[in-house]
Amino acid sequence: MTTSTSSSKIPVDQYDPEQLKAWIKAEALALGFSDCVIAKPDAQVELPRFKKYLELGYHGDMHFLAENLEKRADPTLLVPGTKSIICVRMDYLVAVPEPRLVPFAPNSAIIARYARGRDYHKVMRGRLKTLSQKIKAKVGDFESRPFADSAPIFEKSLAENAGMGWVGKHTLLIHKTSGSFFVLGELFTSLELPFDQATTKHCGSCSACIDICPTQAIVEPYLLDARKCIAYLTIEFQGIIPVELRRGIGNRVFGCDDCQLICPWNSFAKTTPIDDFNPRHSLDDIQLLDLWQWDESTFMANTEGSPLRRTGYQSFMRNVAIGLGNAPFSDEILQQLQASRPELNDIVQVHIDWAIQEQLMKKH
């Protein structure tokens, strides 16, 4: 008689908890995750700071951030029965940038490094599901649910409290030997696993990220005004970008890495083993004028399975128009901006008009 797979499993309560935790971490690393920690399903400590952030209006149009505060603070309300949260991170650099250098290439279109390849949310969720299946194959069935920036979770706080790093002055998580060029994911589980402990902060007196921010969005250490942040303006915000912020945006058409590029801890940044993060359609080396030629069907084709889809075609072209306005004077840029583009909406046209004026001011 053949023994079934399910009956050959050793029940979870027969494992030494520390050994099971170590095994889970090893399996996570084998799947391509850069780190794995076990967090307590409790983020109450984050709530006062977050409420202050909301009261100041620093979340801008991201109204969803003000919702489900109880679930954010208590993950067991989001997924009942949660006993532990497996927090993972994925490095996403395909090449380590030169330390503390923000490149100046004004005719290039700058796309944040995480967004140049496949949408990491799909990669992350898929691998978290695989990790869950591997654990179930070992210990039997348990409740689990994967998340990748897809639910009301204080994911940085959970990871920080379990020792994955510390939240830096730019509000991103920093790891002492890996920097900050990584994305986070969580697997909520009903497993009773030993929790990892928090680490200490190591920003010290450094203010490099605050000083370098082109729009001065880091209003004080550990506090970011999203309404000034280039990542928010070029990705989340769908309206007319305030005139006083447009020059600061420069040639960044989707996100911004400046605060990470200048951070001394990113001299330890690691490259990713995951092919999905490799740039598509030359998005790591493309000119503003090349993107300006994209019509909506080209945008949709070139952003399939990409984070760039989030901003939508019209807002993307708005961002490219700002980049062209900020570029050094060029007859070709001026001609391209002045050419009729009836498919672009009124919001984009406002930014085209501004860009034309910026180019004309630099002509003489």
Short mmCIF file of C-alpha atoms in Angstrom, two decimals:
data_model
loop_
_atom_site.label_atom_id
_atom_site.label_comp_id
_atom_site.label_asym_id
_atom_site.label_seq_id
_atom_site.Cartn_x
_atom_site.Cartn_y
_atom_site.Cartn_z
CA MET A 1 0.00 0.00 0.00
CA THR A 2 1.37 3.44 -1.00
CA THR A 3 1.60 6.06 1.68
CA SER A 4 -0.10 9.31 0.64
CA THR A 5 1.84 12.56 0.74
CA SER A 6 -0.48 14.04 3.34
CA SER A 7 -0.10 11.16 5.79
CA SER A 8 3.70 11.24 5.49
CA LYS A 9 3.86 14.85 6.68
CA ILE A 10 5.11 15.52 10.18
CA PRO A 11 2.59 17.78 11.95
CA VAL A 12 3.77 21.28 12.72
CA ASP A 13 3.49 20.78 16.49
CA GLN A 14 6.11 18.01 16.29
CA TYR A 15 8.78 20.37 14.98
CA ASP A 16 11.13 22.39 17.11
CA PRO A 17 9.87 25.95 16.42
CA GLU A 18 13.36 27.42 15.98
CA GLN A 19 14.38 24.65 13.58
CA LEU A 20 11.19 25.11 11.55
CA LYS A 21 11.82 28.86 11.39
CA ALA A 22 15.38 28.27 10.19
CA TRP A 23 14.12 25.83 7.54
CA ILE A 24 11.50 28.35 6.30
CA LYS A 25 14.17 31.04 6.01
CA ALA A 26 16.44 28.72 4.02
CA GLU A 27 13.57 27.85 1.66
CA ALA A 28 12.80 31.56 1.21
CA LEU A 29 16.39 32.32 0.23
CA ALA A 30 16.38 29.37 -2.19
CA LEU A 31 13.32 30.93 -3.90
CA GLY A 32 15.27 34.13 -4.61
CA PHE A 33 14.21 36.23 -1.63
CA SER A 34 17.10 38.29 -0.27
CA ASP A 35 16.02 38.02 3.35
CA CYS A 36 13.30 36.52 5.51
CA VAL A 37 12.23 37.43 9.04
CA ILE A 38 9.31 36.39 11.23
CA ALA A 39 7.21 39.28 12.50
CA LYS A 40 4.68 39.52 15.28
CA PRO A 41 1.25 40.45 13.84
CA ASP A 42 1.15 43.75 15.69
CA ALA A 43 1.89 47.21 14.26
CA GLN A 44 0.19 49.37 16.90
CA VAL A 45 3.45 51.26 17.46
CA GLU A 46 3.18 52.76 13.97
CA LEU A 47 -0.31 54.19 14.38
CA PRO A 48 0.43 57.53 16.15
CA ARG A 49 3.11 58.50 13.62
CA PHE A 50 0.83 57.55 10.73
CA LYS A 51 -2.12 59.51 12.12
CA LYS A 52 0.11 62.61 12.35
CA TYR A 53 1.10 62.06 8.71
CA LEU A 54 -2.57 61.91 7.67
CA GLU A 55 -3.52 64.96 9.76
CA LEU A 56 -0.83 66.99 8.00
CA GLY A 57 -2.30 65.95 4.64
CA TYR A 58 1.03 64.57 3.48
CA HIS A 59 -0.69 61.59 1.79
CA GLY A 60 -2.08 63.89 -0.91
CA ASP A 61 -4.73 62.20 -3.07
CA MET A 62 -3.93 58.73 -1.72
CA HIS A 63 -7.17 58.65 0.25
CA PHE A 64 -6.97 54.86 0.61
CA LEU A 65 -4.18 55.40 3.16
CA ALA A 66 -6.70 56.87 5.61
CA GLU A 67 -8.87 53.75 5.43
CA ASN A 68 -8.67 50.54 7.49
CA LEU A 69 -6.41 52.03 10.17
CA GLU A 70 -7.48 49.36 12.66
CA LYS A 71 -6.47 46.59 10.25
CA ARG A 72 -3.14 48.27 9.55
CA ALA A 73 -2.37 48.38 13.26
CA ASP A 74 -3.71 44.88 13.98
CA PRO A 75 -3.04 42.45 11.10
CA THR A 76 -5.19 39.78 12.79
CA LEU A 77 -8.22 41.91 11.86
CA LEU A 78 -7.15 41.78 8.20
CA VAL A 79 -6.59 38.01 8.21
CA PRO A 80 -8.24 36.39 11.26
CA GLY A 81 -6.22 33.58 12.78
CA THR A 82 -2.86 35.10 11.88
CA LYS A 83 -0.22 34.04 14.42
CA SER A 84 2.95 35.04 12.58
CA ILE A 85 3.91 37.00 9.47
CA ILE A 86 6.74 35.83 7.24
CA CYS A 87 8.30 39.06 5.89
CA VAL A 88 10.54 38.82 2.84
CA ARG A 89 12.40 41.22 0.59
CA MET A 90 13.62 41.07 -2.98
CA ASP A 91 16.63 43.03 -4.21
CA TYR A 92 15.86 44.57 -7.61
CA LEU A 93 19.08 46.16 -8.90
CA VAL A 94 20.48 44.57 -12.04
CA ALA A 95 23.62 46.72 -11.75
CA VAL A 96 24.92 48.47 -8.64
CA PRO A 97 25.07 52.25 -9.25
CA GLU A 98 28.17 54.23 -8.39
CA PRO A 99 27.96 55.08 -4.67
CA ARG A 100 26.57 58.49 -3.70
CA LEU A 101 26.21 59.61 -7.32
CA VAL A 102 23.03 60.96 -8.92
CA PRO A 103 23.73 60.81 -12.68
CA PHE A 104 23.11 63.90 -14.80
CA ALA A 105 21.81 63.04 -18.27
CA PRO A 106 19.12 65.63 -18.99
CA ASN A 107 17.93 64.21 -22.32
CA SER A 108 17.51 60.71 -20.92
CA ALA A 109 14.21 59.58 -19.45
CA ILE A 110 14.74 58.43 -15.88
CA ILE A 111 12.54 55.56 -14.73
CA ALA A 112 12.90 54.29 -11.16
CA ARG A 113 14.99 51.13 -11.10
CA TYR A 114 12.30 48.92 -9.61
CA ALA A 115 9.96 49.74 -12.51
CA ARG A 116 12.18 48.93 -15.49
CA GLY A 117 11.32 45.24 -15.66
CA ARG A 118 8.32 43.08 -14.80
CA ASP A 119 5.83 44.23 -12.19
CA TYR A 120 7.35 42.98 -8.94
CA HIS A 121 3.93 42.52 -7.30
CA LYS A 122 3.26 39.48 -9.52
CA VAL A 123 6.75 38.07 -9.00
CA MET A 124 6.49 38.53 -5.23
CA ARG A 125 3.04 37.00 -4.83
CA GLY A 126 3.93 34.01 -7.00
CA ARG A 127 7.01 33.18 -4.94
CA LEU A 128 5.20 33.69 -1.65
CA LYS A 129 2.56 31.19 -2.79
CA THR A 130 5.34 28.74 -3.68
CA LEU A 131 6.89 29.24 -0.23
CA SER A 132 3.52 28.51 1.39
CA GLN A 133 3.18 25.30 -0.66
CA LYS A 134 6.66 24.16 0.37
CA ILE A 135 5.84 24.70 4.04
CA LYS A 136 2.53 22.81 3.66
CA ALA A 137 4.38 19.92 2.02
CA LYS A 138 6.51 19.73 5.16
CA VAL A 139 4.08 20.34 8.03
CA GLY A 140 0.57 19.88 6.62
CA ASP A 141 -2.19 22.37 6.01
CA PHE A 142 -2.34 25.79 7.64
CA GLU A 143 -3.93 29.12 6.82
CA SER A 144 -1.82 31.52 4.76
CA ARG A 145 -2.28 34.59 2.59
CA PRO A 146 0.37 36.41 0.54
CA PHE A 147 0.59 40.18 0.12
CA ALA A 148 2.75 42.45 -2.02
CA ASP A 149 1.81 46.09 -1.49
CA SER A 150 -1.79 44.97 -2.01
CA ALA A 151 -3.52 45.46 1.35
CA PRO A 152 -3.68 47.87 4.30
CA ILE A 153 -0.47 46.70 6.00
CA PHE A 154 2.29 48.65 7.75
CA GLU A 155 4.78 46.44 5.94
CA LYS A 156 7.86 48.54 6.69
CA SER A 157 6.97 48.66 10.37
CA LEU A 158 6.42 44.89 10.56
CA ALA A 159 9.72 44.19 8.80
CA GLU A 160 11.57 46.76 10.90
CA ASN A 161 10.23 45.36 14.17
CA ALA A 162 11.43 41.90 13.09
CA GLY A 163 14.97 43.10 12.32
CA MET A 164 14.99 43.31 8.52
CA GLY A 165 16.50 46.78 8.81
CA TRP A 166 15.51 50.23 9.98
CA VAL A 167 13.39 52.95 8.41
CA GLY A 168 15.76 55.67 7.21
CA LYS A 169 15.23 59.42 7.19
CA HIS A 170 13.85 59.10 3.65
CA THR A 171 11.16 56.72 5.09
CA LEU A 172 12.47 53.67 3.20
CA LEU A 173 13.74 50.54 4.89
CA ILE A 174 17.54 50.20 4.99
CA HIS A 175 19.50 47.00 5.56
CA LYS A 176 23.01 47.35 6.96
CA THR A 177 24.68 45.04 4.44
CA SER A 178 22.27 45.42 1.50
CA GLY A 179 21.18 49.05 1.34
CA SER A 180 17.59 49.89 0.36
CA PHE A 181 17.07 48.89 -3.28
CA PHE A 182 14.55 46.16 -2.46
CA VAL A 183 10.80 45.54 -2.31
CA LEU A 184 8.83 43.88 0.48
CA GLY A 185 6.27 41.10 0.69
CA GLU A 186 4.42 39.27 3.45
CA LEU A 187 2.93 35.83 4.04
CA PHE A 188 0.35 35.94 6.82
CA THR A 189 0.20 32.51 8.48
CA SER A 190 -1.58 30.63 11.25
CA LEU A 191 1.76 29.07 12.25
CA GLU A 192 3.10 29.81 15.72
CA LEU A 193 6.68 30.70 14.87
CA PRO A 194 9.22 32.48 17.10
CA PHE A 195 9.42 36.19 16.28
CA ASP A 196 12.62 37.94 15.25
CA GLN A 197 13.79 41.02 17.14
CA ALA A 198 14.20 44.61 15.95
CA THR A 199 17.59 46.04 15.04
CA THR A 200 18.89 49.56 15.74
CA LYS A 201 18.83 52.65 13.47
CA HIS A 202 22.08 53.64 11.77
CA CYS A 203 21.40 56.95 9.99
CA GLY A 204 23.20 58.94 12.67
CA SER A 205 23.68 62.60 11.77
CA CYS A 206 23.61 61.94 8.00
CA SER A 207 21.17 64.12 6.07
CA ALA A 208 22.21 63.22 2.51
CA CYS A 209 18.74 62.07 1.44
CA ILE A 210 17.10 65.20 2.84
CA ASP A 211 19.63 67.49 1.16
CA ILE A 212 19.52 65.80 -2.26
CA CYS A 213 15.73 65.63 -2.70
CA PRO A 214 15.01 67.78 -5.80
CA THR A 215 11.64 68.96 -4.48
CA GLN A 216 12.53 68.98 -0.75
CA ALA A 217 9.83 66.42 -0.06
CA ILE A 218 11.51 65.08 3.11
CA VAL A 219 10.24 67.84 5.34
CA GLU A 220 12.01 66.51 8.44
CA PRO A 221 13.87 63.29 9.24
CA TYR A 222 11.53 60.29 8.83
CA LEU A 223 8.67 62.45 7.50
CA LEU A 224 7.84 62.70 3.79
CA ASP A 225 5.32 65.07 2.20
CA ALA A 226 4.07 62.91 -0.68
CA ARG A 227 2.55 65.97 -2.35
CA LYS A 228 6.11 67.12 -3.14
CA CYS A 229 7.60 63.68 -3.76
CA ILE A 230 8.50 62.97 -7.39
CA ALA A 231 7.49 59.31 -7.03
CA TYR A 232 3.99 60.37 -5.93
CA LEU A 233 3.69 63.16 -8.51
CA THR A 234 4.77 61.02 -11.48
CA ILE A 235 2.98 57.79 -10.51
CA GLU A 236 0.01 58.32 -8.18
CA PHE A 237 -1.06 61.90 -8.94
CA GLN A 238 -3.29 62.26 -11.98
CA GLY A 239 -3.78 66.04 -12.11
CA ILE A 240 -1.89 69.19 -13.02
CA ILE A 241 1.50 69.20 -11.30
CA PRO A 242 2.16 72.51 -9.46
CA VAL A 243 4.37 74.82 -11.50
CA GLU A 244 6.81 75.32 -8.62
CA LEU A 245 7.62 71.58 -8.58
CA ARG A 246 8.06 71.00 -12.32
CA ARG A 247 11.69 72.08 -12.64
CA GLY A 248 12.62 69.91 -9.66
CA ILE A 249 11.16 66.87 -11.40
CA GLY A 250 13.79 67.26 -14.10
CA ASN A 251 13.80 64.26 -16.44
CA ARG A 252 12.22 61.74 -14.04
CA VAL A 253 9.21 60.33 -15.84
CA PHE A 254 8.28 57.50 -13.43
CA GLY A 255 9.48 57.58 -9.85
CA CYS A 256 12.76 58.80 -8.43
CA ASP A 257 15.79 57.09 -6.89
CA ASP A 258 17.79 60.16 -5.79
CA CYS A 259 17.40 59.67 -2.03
CA GLN A 260 18.56 56.06 -2.40
CA LEU A 261 21.40 56.80 -4.81
CA ILE A 262 22.94 59.30 -2.39
CA CYS A 263 22.54 57.08 0.69
CA PRO A 264 25.93 55.81 1.90
CA TRP A 265 24.40 52.47 2.91
CA ASN A 266 23.72 51.72 -0.75
CA SER A 267 27.43 51.26 -1.32
CA PHE A 268 26.50 47.78 0.02
CA ALA A 269 23.57 47.32 -2.39
CA LYS A 270 23.28 43.87 -3.96
CA THR A 271 22.25 42.84 -7.46
CA THR A 272 19.22 40.65 -7.95
CA PRO A 273 19.28 36.99 -9.02
CA ILE A 274 15.76 37.40 -10.47
CA ASP A 275 15.56 37.82 -14.25
CA ASP A 276 12.16 39.52 -14.07
CA PHE A 277 13.84 42.73 -12.90
CA ASN A 278 15.95 43.01 -16.07
CA PRO A 279 14.96 46.17 -18.01
CA ARG A 280 12.48 45.83 -20.88
CA HIS A 281 12.23 48.00 -23.99
CA SER A 282 15.54 49.77 -23.10
CA LEU A 283 13.85 51.50 -20.18
CA ASP A 284 17.23 51.84 -18.48
CA ASP A 285 18.63 53.79 -21.45
CA ILE A 286 16.00 55.68 -23.40
CA GLN A 287 15.68 59.28 -24.51
CA LEU A 288 12.80 61.61 -23.66
CA LEU A 289 12.12 62.19 -27.36
CA ASP A 290 11.88 58.43 -27.93
CA LEU A 291 9.12 58.19 -25.32
CA TRP A 292 7.41 61.26 -26.77
CA GLN A 293 6.78 59.25 -29.95
CA TRP A 294 4.72 56.64 -28.10
CA ASP A 295 1.02 56.63 -28.90
CA GLU A 296 -1.38 54.92 -26.51
CA SER A 297 -1.20 51.54 -28.25
CA THR A 298 2.62 51.63 -28.06
CA PHE A 299 2.40 52.55 -24.37
CA MET A 300 0.04 49.65 -23.70
CA ALA A 301 2.22 47.20 -25.64
CA ASN A 302 5.47 48.31 -24.01
CA THR A 303 4.06 48.34 -20.49
CA GLU A 304 2.34 44.97 -20.46
CA GLY A 305 3.15 43.34 -17.11
CA SER A 306 5.05 46.50 -16.09
CA PRO A 307 4.63 48.88 -13.13
CA LEU A 308 4.46 51.73 -15.68
CA ARG A 309 0.85 50.78 -16.38
CA ARG A 310 -0.10 52.25 -13.00
CA THR A 311 0.31 55.85 -14.07
CA GLY A 312 -1.70 55.49 -17.30
CA TYR A 313 -0.86 56.84 -20.75
CA GLN A 314 -1.97 60.45 -20.29
CA SER A 315 -0.10 60.99 -17.02
CA PHE A 316 2.96 59.28 -18.43
CA MET A 317 3.00 61.69 -21.38
CA ARG A 318 2.45 64.59 -18.96
CA ASN A 319 5.65 63.48 -17.19
CA VAL A 320 7.57 63.20 -20.47
CA ALA A 321 6.40 66.71 -21.43
CA ILE A 322 7.83 68.08 -18.17
CA GLY A 323 11.10 66.28 -18.88
CA LEU A 324 11.27 67.83 -22.35
CA GLY A 325 10.63 71.27 -20.88
CA ASN A 326 13.50 70.73 -18.44
CA ALA A 327 15.91 69.45 -21.10
CA PRO A 328 18.57 71.77 -22.62
CA PHE A 329 17.23 73.83 -25.53
CA SER A 330 16.79 71.85 -28.72
CA ASP A 331 15.07 72.81 -31.98
CA GLU A 332 13.89 69.22 -32.33
CA ILE A 333 12.35 69.20 -28.84
CA LEU A 334 10.59 72.49 -29.54
CA GLN A 335 9.22 71.20 -32.86
CA GLN A 336 8.01 67.96 -31.27
CA LEU A 337 6.27 69.83 -28.46
CA GLN A 338 4.60 72.22 -30.90
CA ALA A 339 3.36 69.44 -33.19
CA SER A 340 -0.35 68.69 -32.85
CA ARG A 341 -1.15 65.73 -30.56
CA PRO A 342 -4.98 65.55 -30.47
CA GLU A 343 -4.89 62.24 -28.55
CA LEU A 344 -3.40 63.99 -25.51
CA ASN A 345 -5.89 65.40 -23.00
CA ASP A 346 -6.18 68.92 -21.59
CA ILE A 347 -4.09 68.11 -18.51
CA VAL A 348 -1.17 66.99 -20.69
CA GLN A 349 -1.60 70.08 -22.89
CA VAL A 350 -1.12 72.35 -19.85
CA HIS A 351 2.28 70.75 -19.31
CA ILE A 352 3.13 70.88 -23.03
CA ASP A 353 2.44 74.63 -23.06
CA TRP A 354 4.68 75.05 -20.00
CA ALA A 355 7.42 72.94 -21.60
CA ILE A 356 7.33 75.05 -24.78
CA GLN A 357 7.77 78.22 -22.72
CA GLU A 358 10.66 76.64 -20.80
CA GLN A 359 12.37 75.69 -24.06
CA LEU A 360 11.85 79.17 -25.54
CA MET A 361 13.37 80.80 -22.44
CA LYS A 362 16.51 78.71 -22.96
CA LYS A 363 16.74 79.47 -26.67
CA HIS A 364 18.72 82.69 -26.30
#
